[in-house]
Amino acid sequence: MNHRRISPYVYPGLDLSPGDIDVANFLTLIGSHHKVKVEDILSKCREQHLVELRQCVWHVLYHREKKNYSRLGRFFGRDHATVLYGVKKVDNLMKVNDQQIQKVLNSILLIYKNCKHYGQATND
């Protein structure tokens, strides 16, 4: 019998493994906390607050979720080099104790910690 693997792009979330977060839900929570639309986070807009927010999201997803640059780039409509640059920029700004980036990153990390992970039991 011929078994073909189903692409995760056909059914979003299909390639989630236990412990992964639902990125769409994660972005919704970030958007509501920072009072921006998810579309703005995903957009090509280069306003500083959106760029910082977007790069911090990439940083968290790269370091905490172990998503690679190419996968993040595809999800956000960017190439892998743009995501790599954003993650490295946040790393470098954290090394010099940039207060603005620390504030944004800490808020995203708090949301990440409280975000439901795939396969996690609910307390309902």
XYZ file of C-alpha atoms in Angstrom:
124
model
C 0.000 0.000 0.000
C 1.297 3.442 -0.924
C 1.397 5.767 2.122
C 2.156 9.381 1.376
C 2.915 11.822 4.111
C 0.345 14.624 4.324
C 1.874 18.068 4.094
C 1.481 20.179 7.256
C 0.480 23.049 4.947
C -2.692 21.203 3.957
C -3.881 20.953 7.550
C -2.299 23.651 9.743
C -1.244 22.285 13.091
C -0.866 18.758 11.758
C 2.892 18.825 12.298
C 2.551 19.894 15.928
C 4.086 17.545 18.408
C 3.238 17.385 22.112
C 4.643 20.415 23.900
C 4.512 22.779 20.890
C 2.407 25.911 21.164
C -0.305 26.906 18.738
C 1.479 29.809 17.033
C -1.746 31.408 15.784
C -3.182 31.476 19.321
C 0.157 32.728 20.656
C 0.133 35.637 18.177
C -3.465 36.458 19.070
C -2.552 36.714 22.753
C 0.490 38.865 21.938
C -1.604 41.115 19.704
C -4.248 41.672 22.360
C -1.633 42.362 25.044
C 0.287 44.853 22.870
C -2.893 46.294 21.312
C -1.950 45.417 17.722
C -3.633 43.196 15.156
C -2.144 39.821 14.291
C -2.165 40.989 10.663
C 0.146 43.849 11.688
C 2.565 41.427 13.351
C 2.618 39.314 10.188
C 2.710 42.324 7.848
C 5.708 43.862 6.099
C 5.211 47.082 8.118
C 8.514 48.487 9.349
C 7.268 50.645 12.216
C 9.746 50.251 15.056
C 7.335 48.861 17.658
C 6.086 46.208 15.210
C 9.597 45.255 14.113
C 10.719 44.882 17.740
C 7.638 42.841 18.575
C 8.057 40.610 15.526
C 11.764 40.020 16.202
C 11.085 39.172 19.845
C 8.413 36.678 18.763
C 10.945 35.062 16.415
C 13.472 34.979 19.239
C 11.067 33.163 21.563
C 9.880 30.712 18.912
C 13.451 29.974 17.834
C 14.920 29.504 21.314
C 11.936 28.045 23.216
C 10.080 26.126 20.507
C 13.213 25.144 18.560
C 11.622 26.233 15.261
C 14.236 26.713 12.552
C 14.747 29.953 10.636
C 13.254 28.620 7.402
C 10.089 27.398 9.089
C 9.603 30.703 10.908
C 10.288 32.575 7.695
C 7.612 30.633 5.822
C 5.065 31.218 8.586
C 5.777 34.964 8.725
C 6.202 35.459 4.971
C 9.922 36.234 5.219
C 13.089 34.496 4.139
C 15.252 32.638 6.621
C 17.958 35.334 6.576
C 15.506 37.986 7.785
C 14.450 35.797 10.706
C 18.076 34.956 11.500
C 18.928 38.673 11.529
C 15.991 39.435 13.841
C 16.877 36.697 16.329
C 20.536 37.739 16.388
C 19.567 41.393 16.808
C 17.464 40.584 19.876
C 20.334 38.449 21.250
C 22.755 41.354 20.788
C 20.402 43.935 22.294
C 19.872 41.690 25.319
C 23.657 41.477 25.787
C 23.865 45.273 26.077
C 20.801 45.403 28.379
C 18.547 47.374 26.037
C 15.557 48.246 28.253
C 12.976 48.467 25.474
C 13.787 45.021 24.053
C 13.900 43.519 27.547
C 10.445 44.908 28.273
C 8.951 43.544 25.024
C 10.726 40.191 25.341
C 9.655 39.739 28.971
C 6.014 40.393 28.070
C 6.204 37.821 25.252
C 7.905 35.276 27.506
C 5.146 35.712 30.089
C 2.516 35.107 27.419
C 4.505 32.099 26.192
C 4.601 30.574 29.679
C 0.830 30.973 30.040
C -0.036 29.841 26.510
C -1.575 26.388 26.172
C 0.778 23.901 24.589
C -0.356 21.198 22.193
C -1.160 17.993 24.023
C -1.365 19.766 27.368
C -4.266 18.775 29.586
C -6.846 21.425 30.317
C -8.148 22.196 33.798
C -11.743 22.704 32.659
